[in-house]
């Protein structure tokens, strides 16, 4: 609601300036330094001072005089230090919220935004680092959808890469397994855990490099027993990953696979375009002799020859970044080619997820890609490769698309030493003294995502059991899972993307402080207050019928209540800012502030015991609004609200 009125005020001032002075400038709204100055401050007089050759104070005073009483929802316009300060009409504002007139903040568009996230190599179980990627991506998708943006969620599957080749080589050369025998193993629980151990094992062997090269060649060719085994391994691991992510409420629209990029000649098409535009060249000497390379000057300032990036190796194998350029062209609908698709799964929500395939047999008539903007959720260590991909688009003349190709980067996830100890990870004295401990998949040091979720759920269950032993076991299990999901997602989201996270089990699950369960508990408590109305045999008032603008105005003369209402109603402003900055941490921070605001409200106002009928009704309505806004904020963060805690 706050953004709606703020936008109306800016629009009214802009129209006045155009009418009165024939000046067309953007009118920016700011938050005053002190609440006593009102709800919005407009620095527009400073913008106009030089142009109108008047002092800012004089301009602001003219604006206040001429616009007084002209803007709906505004009670007063005041001048302070050259600023035009705006005071909302409190009764009007609350009534607008009550009647649902604050729902116009969504700006629906036919343009489609593509968000690619998760993208785990299908060679072993997902780990804690993958969870940050998936949770950030999923939350950003939820934020944009809450703003009315049309979003397509992609999870790219690198099923022909070196990591898959490592595991296939381990099964073939170490375990002496056939593709049929590996297929049998996929039917066992925790197949992804088995592959985790094999990957760590072969990564330590000197022969592993030779075995990998042989395996990778056959997988990329798409023929032979090792290629068959590669499909078995990758397909099974993808299912494991999808199941893991679903535990956190994460779903996808489409799973484009690297094998189809090769088999459907996506890369061949892209390769010809790059050669035609002279974006790459064949190196004839030096260490890159026989390779097709992109000059470093295309993506780095002051780059030399040594900065050139190999796109196709001398043996004819295209590098990861080459395939990614082709994939990025497809995302923008610039390749002139498309995948065929079949259904991968239907989620419990009813949402269908599709996977690419290379032939039309059994394909469904669905289309993906051709987005107007693309966000690639990839860790910050891949910034260089993302620059190369964008340079590839520019070299082909697609400058606008390169500008709308956004690297949604983030830093790594480590573990606190305390959490390592709790999870049974042995640490050296040196590591135990560190602020955080880095994990490594190749070394087998890390926390599997499912293990982490299981541990969080078990600890949450112990807390739920101690508080609500009388509740049915199935109900307690659901609540424990909801708390675990909340603890994990909130911890991953509360830090800015540029911050290295040291995940700590105890901190994540705490019911006090800036944690998910604290915010979750505020939402549960708000609903509990409302539930007591029925327990007392009362019925909830008809708020629309009894809460008039005048009643609201009288009750909201209380400054504390008014400031609380403003806090609750700022979700639209925070959400818009979080989307524009690409920073889900802003929304997580707001959720915590909202929970703190409710705690103040709960402590300062005895809602059910209030004797003034009008005031009690307003307090009940505010409690309901608190609950709704908390639930809406948490839902956008991907966090469920339990029945009890």
CSV table of C-alpha atoms in Angstrom, one decimal, residues 170-545:
chain,number,residue,atom,x,y,z
A,170,UNK,CA,34.9,-45.1,-11.3
A,171,UNK,CA,32.0,-47.6,-11.9
A,172,UNK,CA,33.7,-49.0,-15.0
A,173,UNK,CA,37.4,-49.1,-14.2
A,174,UNK,CA,37.3,-49.4,-10.4
A,175,UNK,CA,34.0,-51.2,-9.6
A,176,UNK,CA,34.0,-53.2,-12.9
A,177,UNK,CA,30.3,-52.6,-13.3
A,178,UNK,CA,28.3,-52.6,-16.5
A,179,UNK,CA,25.5,-50.1,-17.4
A,180,UNK,CA,22.9,-52.7,-16.5
A,181,UNK,CA,24.5,-53.3,-13.1
A,182,UNK,CA,24.6,-49.6,-12.4
A,183,UNK,CA,21.0,-49.3,-13.4
A,184,UNK,CA,20.2,-51.8,-10.7
A,185,UNK,CA,22.1,-49.8,-8.2
A,186,UNK,CA,20.0,-46.7,-9.0
A,187,UNK,CA,17.0,-48.5,-7.7
A,188,UNK,CA,18.5,-48.6,-4.2
A,189,UNK,CA,18.1,-45.7,-1.7
A,190,UNK,CA,20.9,-43.1,-1.6
A,191,UNK,CA,22.4,-43.8,-5.0
A,192,UNK,CA,23.6,-40.2,-5.0
A,193,UNK,CA,25.5,-41.0,-1.7
A,194,UNK,CA,27.2,-44.0,-3.3
A,195,UNK,CA,28.3,-41.7,-6.2
A,196,UNK,CA,29.6,-39.1,-3.7
A,197,UNK,CA,32.0,-41.7,-2.3
A,198,UNK,CA,33.1,-42.9,-5.7
A,199,UNK,CA,33.7,-39.4,-6.9
A,200,UNK,CA,36.0,-38.6,-4.0
A,201,UNK,CA,37.8,-41.9,-4.4
A,202,UNK,CA,38.6,-41.6,-8.1
A,203,UNK,CA,39.6,-38.0,-7.7
A,204,UNK,CA,42.5,-39.1,-5.6
A,205,UNK,CA,43.9,-41.6,-8.1
A,206,UNK,CA,46.6,-40.8,-10.7
A,207,UNK,CA,44.9,-43.1,-13.2
A,208,UNK,CA,41.7,-41.2,-12.8
A,209,UNK,CA,42.8,-38.5,-15.3
A,210,UNK,CA,43.4,-41.0,-18.1
A,211,UNK,CA,40.2,-42.9,-17.3
A,212,UNK,CA,38.3,-39.6,-17.3
A,213,UNK,CA,39.6,-38.6,-20.8
A,214,UNK,CA,38.6,-42.0,-22.3
A,215,UNK,CA,35.2,-41.9,-20.7
A,216,UNK,CA,34.5,-38.2,-21.5
A,217,UNK,CA,35.3,-38.8,-25.2
A,218,UNK,CA,32.8,-41.6,-25.4
A,219,UNK,CA,30.1,-39.7,-23.5
A,220,UNK,CA,30.4,-36.7,-25.8
A,221,UNK,CA,30.3,-38.9,-28.8
A,222,UNK,CA,27.0,-40.3,-27.5
A,223,UNK,CA,27.8,-43.9,-28.4
A,224,UNK,CA,29.2,-47.0,-26.5
A,225,UNK,CA,28.7,-48.6,-23.1
A,226,UNK,CA,30.3,-45.8,-21.2
A,227,UNK,CA,27.9,-43.3,-22.8
A,228,UNK,CA,25.0,-45.6,-21.9
A,229,UNK,CA,26.3,-45.7,-18.3
A,230,UNK,CA,26.6,-41.9,-18.3
A,231,UNK,CA,22.9,-41.5,-19.1
A,232,UNK,CA,22.0,-44.0,-16.4
A,233,UNK,CA,24.1,-42.2,-13.7
A,234,UNK,CA,23.1,-38.6,-14.7
A,235,UNK,CA,19.4,-39.4,-15.0
A,236,UNK,CA,19.3,-41.1,-11.6
A,237,UNK,CA,21.2,-38.3,-9.9
A,238,UNK,CA,19.0,-35.6,-11.4
A,239,UNK,CA,16.0,-37.4,-9.9
A,240,UNK,CA,17.8,-37.4,-6.5
A,241,UNK,CA,18.5,-33.7,-6.8
A,242,UNK,CA,14.9,-32.8,-7.7
A,243,UNK,CA,13.7,-34.8,-4.7
A,244,UNK,CA,16.2,-33.0,-2.4
A,245,UNK,CA,15.1,-29.6,-3.7
A,246,UNK,CA,11.4,-30.4,-3.4
A,247,UNK,CA,11.9,-30.9,0.3
A,248,UNK,CA,12.6,-27.2,0.4
A,249,UNK,CA,9.6,-26.3,-1.8
A,250,UNK,CA,11.8,-25.7,-4.9
A,251,UNK,CA,10.3,-26.6,-8.3
A,252,UNK,CA,11.4,-26.1,-11.9
A,253,UNK,CA,9.7,-25.5,-15.3
A,254,UNK,CA,12.3,-27.1,-17.6
A,255,UNK,CA,15.6,-29.1,-17.4
A,256,UNK,CA,17.6,-28.3,-20.5
A,257,UNK,CA,20.4,-31.0,-20.9
A,258,UNK,CA,23.8,-30.5,-22.3
A,259,UNK,CA,23.5,-33.7,-24.3
A,260,UNK,CA,20.8,-32.2,-26.4
A,261,UNK,CA,22.8,-29.0,-27.0
A,262,UNK,CA,25.4,-31.3,-28.6
A,263,UNK,CA,23.0,-33.8,-30.4
A,264,UNK,CA,20.7,-31.1,-31.8
A,265,UNK,CA,23.7,-29.1,-33.1
A,266,UNK,CA,23.0,-26.1,-31.0
A,267,UNK,CA,26.8,-25.7,-30.7
A,268,UNK,CA,27.4,-26.2,-34.4
A,269,UNK,CA,25.0,-23.4,-35.2
A,270,UNK,CA,26.6,-21.1,-32.6
A,271,UNK,CA,30.1,-22.1,-33.9
A,272,UNK,CA,29.3,-21.0,-37.4
A,273,UNK,CA,27.9,-17.7,-36.2
A,274,UNK,CA,31.0,-17.0,-34.1
A,275,UNK,CA,33.3,-17.8,-37.0
A,276,UNK,CA,31.3,-15.8,-39.5
A,277,UNK,CA,31.4,-12.7,-37.2
A,278,UNK,CA,35.1,-13.3,-36.6
A,279,UNK,CA,34.3,-13.4,-32.8
A,280,UNK,CA,36.8,-16.4,-32.6
A,281,UNK,CA,39.8,-17.4,-34.5
A,282,UNK,CA,42.0,-20.5,-35.1
A,283,UNK,CA,45.2,-20.2,-33.2
A,284,UNK,CA,48.2,-21.3,-35.3
A,285,UNK,CA,51.0,-21.1,-32.7
A,286,UNK,CA,51.8,-21.3,-29.0
A,287,UNK,CA,50.2,-23.3,-26.3
A,288,UNK,CA,46.7,-22.9,-27.9
A,289,UNK,CA,47.8,-24.0,-31.4
A,290,UNK,CA,44.9,-25.7,-33.2
A,291,UNK,CA,42.3,-24.3,-30.8
A,292,UNK,CA,39.5,-21.8,-31.6
A,293,UNK,CA,39.9,-19.0,-29.2
A,294,UNK,CA,38.1,-15.7,-28.3
A,295,UNK,CA,40.5,-12.8,-27.9
A,296,UNK,CA,40.8,-11.5,-24.3
A,297,UNK,CA,40.1,-8.0,-25.5
A,298,UNK,CA,36.5,-9.1,-26.1
A,299,UNK,CA,35.8,-9.4,-22.4
A,300,UNK,CA,38.7,-7.8,-20.5
A,301,UNK,CA,40.1,-4.3,-20.7
A,302,UNK,CA,43.9,-4.1,-21.4
A,303,UNK,CA,43.9,-7.9,-22.1
A,304,UNK,CA,46.9,-9.5,-23.8
A,305,UNK,CA,47.2,-12.6,-25.9
A,306,UNK,CA,47.6,-14.7,-22.8
A,307,UNK,CA,44.1,-13.8,-21.8
A,308,UNK,CA,42.5,-15.3,-24.8
A,309,UNK,CA,39.8,-18.0,-23.9
A,310,UNK,CA,39.8,-21.4,-25.6
A,311,UNK,CA,36.3,-22.1,-27.0
A,312,UNK,CA,37.1,-25.3,-28.9
A,313,UNK,CA,40.1,-27.4,-28.0
A,314,UNK,CA,42.6,-28.7,-30.6
A,315,UNK,CA,41.0,-32.2,-30.4
A,316,UNK,CA,37.7,-30.7,-31.5
A,317,UNK,CA,36.0,-30.8,-28.1
A,318,UNK,CA,34.0,-27.7,-27.3
A,319,UNK,CA,34.7,-26.2,-23.8
A,320,UNK,CA,32.0,-25.5,-21.2
A,321,UNK,CA,31.9,-21.8,-22.1
A,322,UNK,CA,31.4,-22.5,-25.8
A,323,UNK,CA,28.3,-24.6,-25.0
A,324,UNK,CA,27.1,-22.0,-22.6
A,325,UNK,CA,27.2,-19.3,-25.3
A,326,UNK,CA,25.0,-21.5,-27.5
A,327,UNK,CA,22.7,-22.1,-24.5
A,328,UNK,CA,22.5,-18.4,-23.8
A,329,UNK,CA,21.6,-17.7,-27.4
A,330,UNK,CA,18.8,-20.2,-27.1
A,331,UNK,CA,17.5,-18.6,-23.9
A,332,UNK,CA,17.0,-15.4,-25.8
A,333,UNK,CA,15.5,-17.1,-28.8
A,334,UNK,CA,18.4,-16.2,-31.1
A,335,UNK,CA,19.6,-19.6,-32.1
A,336,UNK,CA,16.9,-20.6,-34.6
A,337,UNK,CA,16.7,-24.0,-32.9
A,338,UNK,CA,14.8,-25.6,-30.0
A,339,UNK,CA,14.7,-28.7,-28.0
A,340,UNK,CA,12.1,-31.4,-27.9
A,341,UNK,CA,10.5,-31.9,-24.5
A,342,UNK,CA,8.9,-34.6,-22.5
A,343,UNK,CA,7.4,-34.4,-19.0
A,344,UNK,CA,10.0,-35.1,-16.3
A,345,UNK,CA,7.5,-35.1,-13.3
A,346,UNK,CA,4.4,-33.6,-12.0
A,347,UNK,CA,4.9,-32.0,-8.6
A,348,UNK,CA,2.4,-32.5,-5.7
A,349,UNK,CA,1.4,-28.9,-6.4
A,350,UNK,CA,0.2,-30.0,-9.8
A,351,UNK,CA,3.0,-28.1,-11.5
A,352,UNK,CA,4.6,-29.9,-14.4
A,353,UNK,CA,8.4,-30.0,-15.1
A,354,UNK,CA,9.8,-30.9,-18.5
A,355,UNK,CA,13.1,-32.2,-19.6
A,356,UNK,CA,14.8,-31.7,-23.0
A,357,UNK,CA,15.2,-34.6,-25.5
A,358,UNK,CA,16.9,-34.9,-28.9
A,359,UNK,CA,14.1,-36.6,-30.9
A,360,UNK,CA,10.4,-35.7,-31.6
A,361,UNK,CA,9.2,-39.1,-30.6
A,362,UNK,CA,6.8,-38.7,-27.6
A,363,UNK,CA,7.6,-35.0,-27.4
A,364,UNK,CA,4.9,-32.7,-26.0
A,365,UNK,CA,3.8,-29.4,-27.7
A,366,UNK,CA,5.4,-27.0,-25.2
A,367,UNK,CA,7.9,-24.2,-25.7
A,368,UNK,CA,10.6,-22.7,-23.5
A,369,UNK,CA,13.3,-20.1,-23.8
A,370,UNK,CA,13.0,-16.9,-25.9
A,371,UNK,CA,13.2,-14.7,-22.8
A,372,UNK,CA,13.6,-11.0,-22.7
A,373,UNK,CA,15.9,-11.1,-19.7
A,374,UNK,CA,18.1,-13.9,-18.3
A,375,UNK,CA,19.4,-14.3,-14.8
A,376,UNK,CA,22.2,-16.9,-14.3
A,377,UNK,CA,22.5,-17.9,-10.7
A,378,UNK,CA,26.1,-19.0,-10.5
A,379,UNK,CA,28.7,-18.5,-7.8
A,380,UNK,CA,31.1,-15.5,-8.0
A,381,UNK,CA,34.1,-17.7,-9.0
A,382,UNK,CA,32.4,-18.1,-12.4
A,383,UNK,CA,32.4,-14.4,-13.1
A,384,UNK,CA,35.1,-14.7,-15.7
A,385,UNK,CA,33.2,-17.3,-17.7
A,386,UNK,CA,30.1,-15.3,-17.5
A,387,UNK,CA,32.0,-12.3,-18.9
A,388,UNK,CA,33.1,-14.5,-21.8
A,389,UNK,CA,29.5,-15.6,-22.5
A,390,UNK,CA,28.3,-12.0,-22.5
A,391,UNK,CA,31.2,-11.1,-24.8
A,392,UNK,CA,30.1,-13.9,-27.2
A,393,UNK,CA,26.7,-12.3,-27.4
A,394,UNK,CA,28.2,-8.9,-28.1
A,395,UNK,CA,30.5,-10.3,-30.7
A,396,UNK,CA,27.5,-11.6,-32.6
A,397,UNK,CA,25.8,-8.2,-32.4
A,398,UNK,CA,23.4,-8.9,-29.6
A,399,UNK,CA,24.3,-6.0,-27.4
A,400,UNK,CA,20.8,-5.6,-25.8
A,401,UNK,CA,20.7,-9.2,-24.9
A,402,UNK,CA,24.2,-9.1,-23.4
A,403,UNK,CA,23.0,-6.2,-21.3
A,404,UNK,CA,20.0,-8.2,-20.1
A,405,UNK,CA,22.2,-11.3,-19.4
A,406,UNK,CA,22.7,-10.9,-15.7
A,407,UNK,CA,25.2,-12.9,-13.6
A,408,UNK,CA,23.3,-13.4,-10.3
A,409,UNK,CA,26.4,-14.1,-8.3
A,410,UNK,CA,27.0,-15.2,-4.7
A,411,UNK,CA,29.8,-16.2,-2.4
A,412,UNK,CA,30.5,-19.7,-1.1
A,413,UNK,CA,29.0,-21.5,1.9
A,414,UNK,CA,31.3,-22.9,4.6
A,415,UNK,CA,30.7,-24.4,8.0
A,416,UNK,CA,31.3,-23.0,11.5
A,417,UNK,CA,33.8,-25.1,13.4
A,418,UNK,CA,31.1,-25.8,16.0
A,419,UNK,CA,28.8,-27.2,13.3
A,420,UNK,CA,31.6,-29.4,12.0
A,421,UNK,CA,32.1,-30.9,15.4
A,422,UNK,CA,28.3,-31.4,15.8
A,423,UNK,CA,28.2,-33.2,12.4
A,424,UNK,CA,31.1,-35.5,13.3
A,425,UNK,CA,33.6,-33.8,10.9
A,426,UNK,CA,37.1,-34.1,12.4
A,427,UNK,CA,39.1,-30.8,12.3
A,428,UNK,CA,42.7,-30.0,12.8
A,429,UNK,CA,43.6,-27.5,15.5
A,430,UNK,CA,44.2,-25.0,12.8
A,431,UNK,CA,40.8,-25.5,11.2
A,432,UNK,CA,39.1,-25.5,14.6
A,433,UNK,CA,40.5,-22.0,15.3
A,434,UNK,CA,39.2,-20.6,12.0
A,435,UNK,CA,36.0,-18.5,11.6
A,436,UNK,CA,34.8,-21.0,9.1
A,437,UNK,CA,35.8,-24.3,7.4
A,438,UNK,CA,35.6,-24.6,3.6
A,439,UNK,CA,34.2,-27.8,2.1
A,440,UNK,CA,35.4,-29.7,-0.9
A,441,UNK,CA,33.4,-32.3,-3.0
A,442,UNK,CA,36.5,-33.7,-4.5
A,443,UNK,CA,38.0,-34.4,-1.1
A,444,UNK,CA,34.7,-35.8,0.2
A,445,UNK,CA,34.7,-33.1,2.9
A,446,UNK,CA,31.3,-31.5,3.1
A,447,UNK,CA,27.7,-31.7,4.2
A,448,UNK,CA,25.2,-33.5,2.0
A,449,UNK,CA,22.0,-31.4,1.5
A,450,UNK,CA,19.7,-34.2,2.6
A,451,UNK,CA,21.8,-34.9,5.7
A,452,UNK,CA,21.6,-31.3,6.7
A,453,UNK,CA,17.9,-31.2,6.2
A,454,UNK,CA,17.5,-34.4,8.2
A,455,UNK,CA,19.6,-33.0,11.1
A,456,UNK,CA,17.7,-29.8,11.2
A,457,UNK,CA,14.4,-31.7,11.1
A,458,UNK,CA,15.5,-34.0,13.9
A,459,UNK,CA,16.5,-31.1,16.1
A,460,UNK,CA,13.3,-29.2,15.4
A,461,UNK,CA,11.3,-32.3,16.2
A,462,UNK,CA,12.9,-32.6,19.6
A,463,UNK,CA,11.9,-29.0,20.3
A,464,UNK,CA,8.3,-29.6,19.0
A,465,UNK,CA,8.0,-32.8,21.0
A,466,UNK,CA,9.0,-31.0,24.2
A,467,UNK,CA,6.5,-28.3,23.7
A,468,UNK,CA,3.6,-30.2,22.1
A,469,UNK,CA,3.7,-33.8,23.2
A,470,UNK,CA,-0.1,-33.9,23.2
A,471,UNK,CA,-0.2,-33.3,19.4
A,472,UNK,CA,-0.5,-36.2,16.9
A,473,UNK,CA,2.8,-37.6,15.8
A,474,UNK,CA,2.1,-37.0,12.1
A,475,UNK,CA,1.3,-33.3,12.9
A,476,UNK,CA,4.5,-32.9,14.9
A,477,UNK,CA,6.5,-34.3,12.0
A,478,UNK,CA,5.0,-31.8,9.6
A,479,UNK,CA,5.7,-28.9,12.0
A,480,UNK,CA,9.3,-30.0,12.6
A,481,UNK,CA,9.9,-30.2,8.8
A,482,UNK,CA,8.4,-26.7,8.3
A,483,UNK,CA,10.7,-25.3,11.0
A,484,UNK,CA,13.7,-27.0,9.5
A,485,UNK,CA,12.9,-25.6,6.1
A,486,UNK,CA,12.5,-22.1,7.6
A,487,UNK,CA,15.7,-22.3,9.5
A,488,UNK,CA,17.7,-23.4,6.5
A,489,UNK,CA,16.2,-21.0,3.9
A,490,UNK,CA,16.3,-18.0,6.2
A,491,UNK,CA,19.9,-18.5,7.1
A,492,UNK,CA,20.9,-18.8,3.5
A,493,UNK,CA,18.9,-15.6,2.6
A,494,UNK,CA,19.7,-13.2,5.5
A,495,UNK,CA,23.2,-12.6,4.3
A,496,UNK,CA,23.9,-10.4,1.2
A,497,UNK,CA,25.0,-12.4,-1.8
A,498,UNK,CA,28.6,-11.0,-1.5
A,499,UNK,CA,29.0,-12.5,2.0
A,500,UNK,CA,30.7,-15.8,2.6
A,501,UNK,CA,28.3,-17.8,4.9
A,502,UNK,CA,29.6,-19.9,7.8
A,503,UNK,CA,26.5,-22.1,8.3
A,504,UNK,CA,25.8,-22.8,12.0
A,505,UNK,CA,23.2,-25.3,13.1
A,506,UNK,CA,22.5,-23.8,16.5
A,507,UNK,CA,22.2,-20.3,15.2
A,508,UNK,CA,19.9,-21.3,12.3
A,509,UNK,CA,17.4,-23.1,14.6
A,510,UNK,CA,17.3,-20.6,17.4
A,511,UNK,CA,13.9,-19.2,18.3
A,512,UNK,CA,15.5,-15.9,19.3
A,513,UNK,CA,17.5,-13.3,17.3
A,514,UNK,CA,17.6,-12.8,13.6
A,515,UNK,CA,16.5,-16.3,12.6
A,516,UNK,CA,13.8,-17.9,10.5
A,517,UNK,CA,12.1,-19.6,13.5
A,518,UNK,CA,11.8,-16.3,15.3
A,519,UNK,CA,10.0,-14.8,12.3
A,520,UNK,CA,7.9,-18.0,11.9
A,521,UNK,CA,6.9,-17.9,15.5
A,522,UNK,CA,5.6,-14.3,15.2
A,523,UNK,CA,3.3,-15.4,12.4
A,524,UNK,CA,2.1,-18.3,14.4
A,525,UNK,CA,1.5,-16.1,17.5
A,526,UNK,CA,-0.5,-13.6,15.4
A,527,UNK,CA,-2.8,-16.4,14.1
A,528,UNK,CA,-3.1,-17.7,17.7
A,529,UNK,CA,-4.5,-14.4,18.9
A,530,UNK,CA,-7.2,-14.5,16.2
A,531,UNK,CA,-8.0,-18.1,17.1
A,532,UNK,CA,-8.8,-17.1,20.7
A,533,UNK,CA,-11.8,-15.1,19.4
A,534,UNK,CA,-13.5,-18.4,18.4
A,535,UNK,CA,-12.4,-20.1,21.6
A,536,UNK,CA,-14.2,-17.4,23.6
A,537,UNK,CA,-17.3,-18.0,21.6
A,538,UNK,CA,-17.1,-14.6,19.9
A,539,UNK,CA,-17.2,-13.9,16.2
A,540,UNK,CA,-14.7,-11.8,14.3
A,541,UNK,CA,-16.1,-8.3,13.6
A,542,UNK,CA,-17.1,-7.3,10.1
A,543,UNK,CA,-14.2,-4.9,9.7
A,544,UNK,CA,-15.4,-3.3,6.5
A,545,UNK,CA,-18.8,-2.5,8.0
